[in-house]
Backbone as a ProteinNet text record, in pm:
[ID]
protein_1_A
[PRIMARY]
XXXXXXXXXXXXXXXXXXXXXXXXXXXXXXXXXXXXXXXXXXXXXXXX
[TERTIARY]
12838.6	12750.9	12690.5	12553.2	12445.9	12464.8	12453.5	12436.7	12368.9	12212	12113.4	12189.4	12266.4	12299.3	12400.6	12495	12591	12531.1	12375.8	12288.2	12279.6	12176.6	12157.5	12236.9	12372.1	12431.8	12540.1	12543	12575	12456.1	12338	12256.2	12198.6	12250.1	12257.2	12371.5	12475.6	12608.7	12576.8	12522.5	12453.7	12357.2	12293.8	12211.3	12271.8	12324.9	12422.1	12494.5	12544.7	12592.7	12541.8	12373.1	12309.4	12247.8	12226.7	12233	12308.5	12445.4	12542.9	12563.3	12572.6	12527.8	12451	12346	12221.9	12252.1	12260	12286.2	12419.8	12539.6	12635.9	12616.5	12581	12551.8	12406.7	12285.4	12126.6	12109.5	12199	12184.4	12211	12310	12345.3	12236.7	12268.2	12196.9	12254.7	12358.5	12441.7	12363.5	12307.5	12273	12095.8	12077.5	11937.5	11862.3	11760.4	11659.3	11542.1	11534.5	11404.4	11446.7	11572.2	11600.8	11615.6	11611.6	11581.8	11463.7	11374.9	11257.8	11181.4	11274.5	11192.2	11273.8	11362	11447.3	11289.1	11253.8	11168.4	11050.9	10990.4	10853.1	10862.4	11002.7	11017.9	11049.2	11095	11054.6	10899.6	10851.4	10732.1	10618.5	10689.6	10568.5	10619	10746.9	10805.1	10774	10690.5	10640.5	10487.9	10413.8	10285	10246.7
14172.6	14175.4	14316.2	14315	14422.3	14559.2	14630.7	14697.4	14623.7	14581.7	14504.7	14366.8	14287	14165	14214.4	14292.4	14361.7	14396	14492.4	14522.8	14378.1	14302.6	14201.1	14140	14082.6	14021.8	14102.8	14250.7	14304.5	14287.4	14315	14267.2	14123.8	14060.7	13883.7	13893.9	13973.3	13921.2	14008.5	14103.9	14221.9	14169.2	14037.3	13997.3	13870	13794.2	13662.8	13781.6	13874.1	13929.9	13902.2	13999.4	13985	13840.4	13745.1	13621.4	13563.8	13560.1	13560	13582.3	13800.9	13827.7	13787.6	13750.1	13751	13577.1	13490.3	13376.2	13334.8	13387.6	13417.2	13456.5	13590.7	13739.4	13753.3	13664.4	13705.2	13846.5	13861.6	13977.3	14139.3	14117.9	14244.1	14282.1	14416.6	14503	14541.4	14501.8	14558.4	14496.4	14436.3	14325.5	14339.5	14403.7	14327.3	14478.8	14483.6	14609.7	14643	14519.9	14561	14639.9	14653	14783.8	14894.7	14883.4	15030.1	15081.1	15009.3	14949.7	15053.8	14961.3	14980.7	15144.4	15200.6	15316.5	15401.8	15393.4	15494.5	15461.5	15378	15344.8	15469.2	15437.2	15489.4	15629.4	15661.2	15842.3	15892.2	15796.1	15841.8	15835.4	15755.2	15728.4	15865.8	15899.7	16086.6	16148	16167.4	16342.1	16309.7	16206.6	16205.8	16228.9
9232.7	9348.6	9357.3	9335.1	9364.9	9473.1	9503.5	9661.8	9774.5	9666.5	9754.2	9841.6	9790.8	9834.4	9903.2	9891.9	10006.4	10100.7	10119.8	10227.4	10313	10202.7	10317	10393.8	10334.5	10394	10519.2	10503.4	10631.6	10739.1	10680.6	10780.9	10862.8	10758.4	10856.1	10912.8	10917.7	10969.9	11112.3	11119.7	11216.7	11316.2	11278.2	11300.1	11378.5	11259.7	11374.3	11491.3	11506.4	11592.4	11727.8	11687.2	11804.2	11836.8	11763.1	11851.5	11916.2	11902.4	11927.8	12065	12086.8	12233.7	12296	12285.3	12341.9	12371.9	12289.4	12342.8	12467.4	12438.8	12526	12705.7	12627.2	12776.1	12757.9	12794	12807	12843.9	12944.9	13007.8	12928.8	12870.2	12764.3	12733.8	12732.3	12678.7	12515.9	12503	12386.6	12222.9	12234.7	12153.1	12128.5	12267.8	12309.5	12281.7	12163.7	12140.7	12227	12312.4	12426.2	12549.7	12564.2	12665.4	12603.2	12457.1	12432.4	12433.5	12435.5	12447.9	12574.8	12674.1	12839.7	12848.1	12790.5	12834.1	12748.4	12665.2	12614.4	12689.1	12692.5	12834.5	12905.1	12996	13092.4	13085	13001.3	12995.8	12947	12837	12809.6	12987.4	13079.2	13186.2	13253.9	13245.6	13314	13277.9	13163.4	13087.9	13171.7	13127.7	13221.2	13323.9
[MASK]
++++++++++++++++++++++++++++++++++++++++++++++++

């Protein structure tokens, strides 16, 4: 087994993770990349 196919498949397993959370706890943030999202918005709208 390659590096490459070790990559991917940590990254589908990384990935079922966050569906996982996100299907479970909607609410999490732990899982969920669009509050990291709204956390940078929201400083970029504080320097302006």
């Amino acid at each position: 087994m390659d590096i490459l196919s070790i990559a991917i498949i940590v990254f589908c397993i990384m990935e079922l993770g966050n569906v996982l959370i996100l299907y479970f706890n909607p609410d999490s943030k732990l899982g969920n990349g669009v509050a990291i999202f709204d956390a940078w918005r929201d400083a970029k709208k504080m320097k302006t």
